[in-house]
Coordinates of C-alpha atoms and ligand atoms in Angstrom, one line a residue:
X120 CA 0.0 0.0 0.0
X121 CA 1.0 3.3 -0.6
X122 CA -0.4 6.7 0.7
X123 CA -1.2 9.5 -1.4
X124 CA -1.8 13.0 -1.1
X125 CA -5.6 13.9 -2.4
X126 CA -7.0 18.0 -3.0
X127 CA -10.1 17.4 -1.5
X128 CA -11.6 21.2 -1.8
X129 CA -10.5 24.8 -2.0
X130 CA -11.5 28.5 -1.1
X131 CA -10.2 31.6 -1.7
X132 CA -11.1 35.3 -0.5
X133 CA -10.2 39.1 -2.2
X134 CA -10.5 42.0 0.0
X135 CA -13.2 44.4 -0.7
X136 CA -11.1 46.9 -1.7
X137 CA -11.1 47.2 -5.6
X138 CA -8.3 49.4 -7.3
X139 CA -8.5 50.1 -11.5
X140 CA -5.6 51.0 -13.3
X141 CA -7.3 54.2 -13.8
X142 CA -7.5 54.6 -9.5
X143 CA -3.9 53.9 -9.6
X144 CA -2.8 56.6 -12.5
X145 CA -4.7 59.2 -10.0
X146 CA -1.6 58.6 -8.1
X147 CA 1.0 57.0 -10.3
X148 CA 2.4 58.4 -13.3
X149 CA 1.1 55.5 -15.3
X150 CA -1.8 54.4 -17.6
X151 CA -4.4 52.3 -17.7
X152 CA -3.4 51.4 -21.6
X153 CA 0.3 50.6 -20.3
X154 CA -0.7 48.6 -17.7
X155 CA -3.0 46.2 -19.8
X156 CA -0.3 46.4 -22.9
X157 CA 2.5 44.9 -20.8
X158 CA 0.7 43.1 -18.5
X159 CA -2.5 42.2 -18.6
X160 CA -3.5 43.3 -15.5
X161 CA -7.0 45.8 -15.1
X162 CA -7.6 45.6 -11.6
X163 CA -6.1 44.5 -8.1
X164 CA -7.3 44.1 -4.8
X165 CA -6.0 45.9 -1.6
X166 CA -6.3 44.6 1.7
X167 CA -7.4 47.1 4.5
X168 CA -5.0 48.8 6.8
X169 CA -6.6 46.0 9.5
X170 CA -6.7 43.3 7.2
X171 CA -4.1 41.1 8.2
X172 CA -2.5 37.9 6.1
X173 CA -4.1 35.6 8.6
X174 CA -7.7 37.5 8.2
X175 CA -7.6 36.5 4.5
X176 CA -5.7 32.9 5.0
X177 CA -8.7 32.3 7.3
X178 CA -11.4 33.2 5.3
X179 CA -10.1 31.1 2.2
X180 CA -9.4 28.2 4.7
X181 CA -12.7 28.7 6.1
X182 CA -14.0 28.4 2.6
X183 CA -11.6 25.4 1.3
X184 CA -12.7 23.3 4.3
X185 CA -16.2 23.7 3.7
X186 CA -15.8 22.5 0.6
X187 CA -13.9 19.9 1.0
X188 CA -16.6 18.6 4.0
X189 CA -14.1 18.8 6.8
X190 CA -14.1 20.2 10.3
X191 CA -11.0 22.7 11.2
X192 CA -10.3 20.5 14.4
X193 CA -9.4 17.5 12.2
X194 CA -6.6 19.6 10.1
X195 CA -3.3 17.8 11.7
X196 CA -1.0 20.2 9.9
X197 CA -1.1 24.1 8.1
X198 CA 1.6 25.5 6.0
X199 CA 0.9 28.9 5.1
X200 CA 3.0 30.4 2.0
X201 CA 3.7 33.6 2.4
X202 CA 5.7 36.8 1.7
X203 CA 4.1 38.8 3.7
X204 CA 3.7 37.5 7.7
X205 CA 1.8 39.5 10.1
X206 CA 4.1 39.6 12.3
X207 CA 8.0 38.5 11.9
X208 CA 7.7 35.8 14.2
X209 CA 5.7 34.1 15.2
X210 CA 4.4 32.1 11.5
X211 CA 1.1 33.2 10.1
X212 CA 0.0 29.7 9.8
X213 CA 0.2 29.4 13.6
X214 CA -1.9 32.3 13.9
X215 CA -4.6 30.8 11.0
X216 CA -4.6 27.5 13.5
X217 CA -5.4 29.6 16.2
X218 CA -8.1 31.4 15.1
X219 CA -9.5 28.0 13.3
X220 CA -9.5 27.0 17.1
X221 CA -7.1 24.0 16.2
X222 CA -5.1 22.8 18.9
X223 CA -2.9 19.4 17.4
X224 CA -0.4 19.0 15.0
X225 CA 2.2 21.5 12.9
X226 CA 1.9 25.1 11.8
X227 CA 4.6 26.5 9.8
X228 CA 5.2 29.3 6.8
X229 CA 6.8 28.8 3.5
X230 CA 9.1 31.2 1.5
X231 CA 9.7 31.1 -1.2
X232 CA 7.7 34.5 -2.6
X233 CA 5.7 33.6 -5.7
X234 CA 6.1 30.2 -6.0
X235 CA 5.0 29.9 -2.4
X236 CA 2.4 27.6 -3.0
X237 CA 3.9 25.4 -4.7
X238 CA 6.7 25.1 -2.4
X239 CA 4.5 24.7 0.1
X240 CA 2.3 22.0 -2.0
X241 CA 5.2 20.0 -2.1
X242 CA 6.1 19.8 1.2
X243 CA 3.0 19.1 2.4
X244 CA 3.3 16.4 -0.2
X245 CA 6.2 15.0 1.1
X246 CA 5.0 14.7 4.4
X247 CA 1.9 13.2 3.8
X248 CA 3.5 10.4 2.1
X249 CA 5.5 9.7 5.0
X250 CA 2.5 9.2 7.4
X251 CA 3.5 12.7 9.5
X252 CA 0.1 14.5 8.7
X253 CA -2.9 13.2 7.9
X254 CA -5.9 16.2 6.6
X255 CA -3.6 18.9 5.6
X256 CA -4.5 22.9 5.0
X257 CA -1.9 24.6 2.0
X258 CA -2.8 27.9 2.0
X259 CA -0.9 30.9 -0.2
X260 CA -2.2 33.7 1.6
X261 CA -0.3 37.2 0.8
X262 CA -0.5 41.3 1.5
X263 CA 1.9 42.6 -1.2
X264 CA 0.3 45.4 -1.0
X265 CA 2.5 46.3 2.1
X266 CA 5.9 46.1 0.6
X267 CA 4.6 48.2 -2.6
X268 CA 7.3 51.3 -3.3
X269 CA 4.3 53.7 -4.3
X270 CA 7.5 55.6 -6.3
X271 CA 8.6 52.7 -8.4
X272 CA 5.9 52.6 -11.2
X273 CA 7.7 50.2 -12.2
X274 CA 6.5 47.7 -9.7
X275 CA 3.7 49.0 -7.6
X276 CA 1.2 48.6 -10.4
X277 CA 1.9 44.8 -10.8
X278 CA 0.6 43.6 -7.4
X279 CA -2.7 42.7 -5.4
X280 CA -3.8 40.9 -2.1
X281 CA -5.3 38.0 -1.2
X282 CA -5.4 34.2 -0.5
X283 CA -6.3 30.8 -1.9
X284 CA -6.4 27.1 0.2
X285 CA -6.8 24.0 -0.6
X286 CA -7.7 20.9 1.6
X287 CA -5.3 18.0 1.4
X288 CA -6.4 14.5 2.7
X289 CA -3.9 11.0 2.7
X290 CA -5.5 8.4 0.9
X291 CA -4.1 5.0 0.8
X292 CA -4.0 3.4 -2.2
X293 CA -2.6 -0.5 -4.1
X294 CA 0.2 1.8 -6.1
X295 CA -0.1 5.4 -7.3
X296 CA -1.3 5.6 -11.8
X297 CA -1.4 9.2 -12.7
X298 CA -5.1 8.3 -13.5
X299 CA -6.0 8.5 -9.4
X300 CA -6.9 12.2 -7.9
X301 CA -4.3 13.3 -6.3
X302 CA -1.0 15.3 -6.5
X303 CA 1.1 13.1 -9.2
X304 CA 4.6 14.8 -8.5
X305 CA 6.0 18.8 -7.7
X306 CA 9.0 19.8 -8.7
X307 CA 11.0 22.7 -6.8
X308 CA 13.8 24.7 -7.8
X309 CA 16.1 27.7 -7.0
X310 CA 19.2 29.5 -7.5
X311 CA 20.2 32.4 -4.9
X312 CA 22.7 33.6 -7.1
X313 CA 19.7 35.4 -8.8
X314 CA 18.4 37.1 -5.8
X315 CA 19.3 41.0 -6.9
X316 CA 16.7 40.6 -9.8
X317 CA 13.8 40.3 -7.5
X318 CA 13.9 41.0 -3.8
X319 CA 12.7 43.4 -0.7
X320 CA 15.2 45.6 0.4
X321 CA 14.1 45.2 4.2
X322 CA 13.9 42.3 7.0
X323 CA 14.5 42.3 10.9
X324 CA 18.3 41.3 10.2
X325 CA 19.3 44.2 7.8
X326 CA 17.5 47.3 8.1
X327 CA 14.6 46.0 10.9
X328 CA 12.0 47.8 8.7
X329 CA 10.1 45.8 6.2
X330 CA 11.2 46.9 2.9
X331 CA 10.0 47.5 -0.6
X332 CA 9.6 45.0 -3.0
X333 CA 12.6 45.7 -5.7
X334 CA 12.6 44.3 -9.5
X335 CA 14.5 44.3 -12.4
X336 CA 11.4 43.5 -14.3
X337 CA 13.3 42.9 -18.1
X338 CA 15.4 40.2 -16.2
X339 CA 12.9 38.3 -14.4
X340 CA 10.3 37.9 -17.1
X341 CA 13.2 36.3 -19.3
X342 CA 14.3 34.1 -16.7
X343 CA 10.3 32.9 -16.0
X344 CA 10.1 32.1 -19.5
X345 CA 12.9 29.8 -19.4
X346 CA 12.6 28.8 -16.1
X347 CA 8.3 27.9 -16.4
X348 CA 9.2 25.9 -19.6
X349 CA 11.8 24.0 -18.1
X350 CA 10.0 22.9 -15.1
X351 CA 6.5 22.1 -16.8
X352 CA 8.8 19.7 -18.9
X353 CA 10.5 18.2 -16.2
X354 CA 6.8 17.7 -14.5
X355 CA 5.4 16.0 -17.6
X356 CA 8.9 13.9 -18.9
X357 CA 8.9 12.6 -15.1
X358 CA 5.4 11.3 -15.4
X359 CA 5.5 9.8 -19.4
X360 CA 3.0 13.0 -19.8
X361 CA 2.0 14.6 -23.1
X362 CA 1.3 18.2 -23.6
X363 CA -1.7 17.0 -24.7
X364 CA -2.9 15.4 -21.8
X365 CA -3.0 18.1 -19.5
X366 CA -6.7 19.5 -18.8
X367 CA -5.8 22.8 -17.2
X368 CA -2.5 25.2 -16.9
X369 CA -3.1 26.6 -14.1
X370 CA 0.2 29.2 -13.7
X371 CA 0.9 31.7 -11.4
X372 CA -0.8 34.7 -12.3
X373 CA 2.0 37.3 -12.7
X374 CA 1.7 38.5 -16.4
X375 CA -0.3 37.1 -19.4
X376 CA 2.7 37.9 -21.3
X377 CA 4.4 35.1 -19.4
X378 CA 1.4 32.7 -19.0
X379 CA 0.7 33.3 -23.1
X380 CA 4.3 31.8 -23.5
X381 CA 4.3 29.2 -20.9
X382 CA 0.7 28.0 -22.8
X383 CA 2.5 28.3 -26.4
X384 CA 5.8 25.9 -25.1
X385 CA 2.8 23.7 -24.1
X386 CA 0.9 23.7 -27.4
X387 CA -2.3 24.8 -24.9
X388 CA -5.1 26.9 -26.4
X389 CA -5.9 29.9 -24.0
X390 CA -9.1 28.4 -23.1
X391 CA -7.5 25.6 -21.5
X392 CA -5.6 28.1 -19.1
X393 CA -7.2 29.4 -16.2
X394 CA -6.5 33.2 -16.1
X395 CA -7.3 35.8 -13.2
X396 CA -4.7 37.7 -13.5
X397 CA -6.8 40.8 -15.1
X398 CA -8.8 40.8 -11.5
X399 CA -6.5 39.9 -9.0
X400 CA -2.9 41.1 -11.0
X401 CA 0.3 39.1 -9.2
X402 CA -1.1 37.9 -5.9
X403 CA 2.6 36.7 -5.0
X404 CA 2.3 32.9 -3.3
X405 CA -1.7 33.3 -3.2
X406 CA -2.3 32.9 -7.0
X407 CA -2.3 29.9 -7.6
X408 CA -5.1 28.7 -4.9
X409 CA -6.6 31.8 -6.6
X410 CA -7.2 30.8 -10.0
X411 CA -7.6 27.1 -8.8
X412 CA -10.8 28.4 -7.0
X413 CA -11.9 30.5 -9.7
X414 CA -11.9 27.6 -12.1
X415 CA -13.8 25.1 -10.0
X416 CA -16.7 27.7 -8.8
X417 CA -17.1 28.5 -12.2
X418 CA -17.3 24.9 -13.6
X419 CA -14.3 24.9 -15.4
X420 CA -12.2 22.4 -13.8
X421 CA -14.0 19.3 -13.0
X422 CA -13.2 16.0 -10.9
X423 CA -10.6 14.3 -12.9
X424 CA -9.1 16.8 -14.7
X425 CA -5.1 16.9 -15.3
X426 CA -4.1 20.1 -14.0
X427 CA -0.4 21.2 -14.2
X428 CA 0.1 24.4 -11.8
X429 CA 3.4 26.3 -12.2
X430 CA 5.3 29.5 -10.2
X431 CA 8.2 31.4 -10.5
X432 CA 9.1 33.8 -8.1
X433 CA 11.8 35.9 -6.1
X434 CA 15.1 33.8 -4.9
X435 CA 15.1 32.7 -7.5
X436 CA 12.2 30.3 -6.8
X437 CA 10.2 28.3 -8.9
X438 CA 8.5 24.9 -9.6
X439 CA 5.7 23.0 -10.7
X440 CA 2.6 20.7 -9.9
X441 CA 1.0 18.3 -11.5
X442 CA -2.5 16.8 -9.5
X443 CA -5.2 14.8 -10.9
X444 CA -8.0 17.4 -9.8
Ligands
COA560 N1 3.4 53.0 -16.5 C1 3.8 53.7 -17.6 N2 5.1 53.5 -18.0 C2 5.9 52.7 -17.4 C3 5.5 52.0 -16.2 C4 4.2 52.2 -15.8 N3 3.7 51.6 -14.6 N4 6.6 51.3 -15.8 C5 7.6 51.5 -16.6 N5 7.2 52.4 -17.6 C6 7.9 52.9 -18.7 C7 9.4 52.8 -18.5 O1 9.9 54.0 -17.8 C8 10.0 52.8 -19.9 O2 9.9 54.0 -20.5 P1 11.1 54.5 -21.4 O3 11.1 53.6 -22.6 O4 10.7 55.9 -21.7 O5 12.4 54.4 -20.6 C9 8.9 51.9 -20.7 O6 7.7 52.0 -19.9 C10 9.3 50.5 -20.8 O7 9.8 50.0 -19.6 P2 10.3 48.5 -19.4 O8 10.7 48.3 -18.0 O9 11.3 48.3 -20.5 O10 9.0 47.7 -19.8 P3 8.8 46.2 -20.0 O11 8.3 45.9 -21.3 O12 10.0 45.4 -19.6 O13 7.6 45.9 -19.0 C11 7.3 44.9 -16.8 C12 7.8 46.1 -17.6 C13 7.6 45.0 -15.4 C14 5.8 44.8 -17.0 C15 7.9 43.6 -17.4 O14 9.3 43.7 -17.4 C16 7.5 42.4 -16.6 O15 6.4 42.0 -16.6 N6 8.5 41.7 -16.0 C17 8.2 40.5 -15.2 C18 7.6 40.9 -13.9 C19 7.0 39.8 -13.2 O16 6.1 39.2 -13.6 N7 7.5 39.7 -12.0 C20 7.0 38.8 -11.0 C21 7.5 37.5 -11.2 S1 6.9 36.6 -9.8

């Protein structure tokens, strides 16, 4: 017998706040033309100044566990990706099992910026199939917003808040097929010899101030065009995948620039790619859980479906997923 790890439901919650393009050229020297043109992006959402990264991890948890049928007392471990903790220490998913009046098992945050969730997919992963955690919440739950330098126009148009969960059950099964539900492989990579393209310029060991997010944007997006075909390759190669048999791309959500080229390397028509990055823009580790949402409320995604979810993110970070929805 082996033991697998099984999505079993998901949630997700925006904060209220809505902010156009157009809001943002009231206070940027910027467009809402340019902003589209390069990146896809119309709108964002900003939490408020007492919205917390817990407040929205909890409400998308909240959400994803309904969904998935399961009380928060029975979650035996919560792994929060995230960029942006309430507090430094201690982890916001400590703080999510709190307030989801849990009392057992692990809490712990992932970083590993945009590609968060899938960082902390796989680890999650990992420890299922070694019998350490039973019902499992992966959250990507994120308040860019925070570390946005409102003089770099450069950057502080590209981001939004929120948070996306999913529920993550072991199932034991005779010997995993990549026909089963469940997460078929993740892949994780990084090189910190990349780390001045895409960083904050703060933390509690340097300047003991937050930071602003900082990004040499030319750089990065060739690098995540390398980097997203690489790993969606290594994903499908390591599983005697096609292209073709993917259902749904479900990327990171940073630029439809990038997602358009990811889907081309994959021969995938656009309307097999779950996009929300016009609504949400780059929701850092939350994206992913995001658009995985969006696509199941909406119909889209269905039980069975091959979905291949992919990130790449400051560090450098990035990886892939592929789960049998
Ligand atoms: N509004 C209007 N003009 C802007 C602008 C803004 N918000 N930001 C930059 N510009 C201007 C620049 O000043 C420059 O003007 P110039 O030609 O007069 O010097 C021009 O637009 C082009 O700037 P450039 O930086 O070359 O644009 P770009 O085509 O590289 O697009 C990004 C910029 C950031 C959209 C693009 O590089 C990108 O998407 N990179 C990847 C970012 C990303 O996804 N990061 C997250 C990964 S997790």
């Amino acid at each position: 017998m082996k033991t697998i790890s099984q999505l079993i439901g998901c949630g997700s919650y925006l904060p209220q706040n809505v902010v156009t393009n157009d809001d943002l050229a009231k206070k940027v020297d910027t467009s809402d033309e340019w902003i589209i043109a390069r990146t896809g992006i119309k709108q964002r959402h900003f939490a408020s100044d007492d919205e917390y990264t817990s407040d929205l991890a909890l409400k998308a948890a909240q959400r994803a566990l309904e969904h998935a049928g399961v009380d928060g007392t029975e979650i035996d471990l919560i792994v929060v990706g995230t960029t942006t903790p309430d507090r430094t220490f201690p982890a916001t998913a400590v703080r999510l099992q709190k307030h989801l009046g849990c009392r057992t098992g692990a809490a712990f945050d992932v970083q590993a910026v945009c590609s968060g969730f899938v960082y902390a997919l796989a680890v999650v992963d990992s420890m299922i199939q070694s019998g350490q955690a039973k019902t499992a919440l992966v959250v990507g739950a994120e308040t860019i917003s925070r570390l946005l330098n409102w003089k770099d126009r450069t950057t502080c148009v590209l981001f939004g808040d929120g948070a996306g969960a999913v529920v993550v059950k072991a199932v034991e099964v005779e010997e995993q097929t990549n026909g089963q539900a469940g997460i078929i492989s993740t892949h994780i990579h990084s090189d910190g010899n990349l780390e001045e393209l895409l960083y904050c310029d703060g933390g509690p060991s340097t300047t003991q101030t937050a930071g602003y997010l900082t990004m040499a944007g030319k750089e990065v997006f060739r690098h995540a065009v390398t980097n997203l075909a690489a790993v969606v390759n290594e994903a499908l190669e390591a599983n005697n995948l096609q292209d073709s048999d993917i259902d749904w791309l479900v990327p990171h959500q940073a630029n439809k620039r990038i997602i358009d080229s990811t889907a081309k390397k994959l021969k995938m028509p656009m309307d097999k790619v779950i996009l929300t990055v016009e609504d949400h823009a780059n929701t850092s580790a939350a994206s992913i859980p995001l658009a995985l949402d969006h696509g199941v409320r909406e119909g889209l995604i269905k039980r069975g479906d091959l979905l291949l979810m992919e990130a790449m993110g400051g560090g450098l970070t990035w990886g892939a997923a592929l789960v049998r929805w």
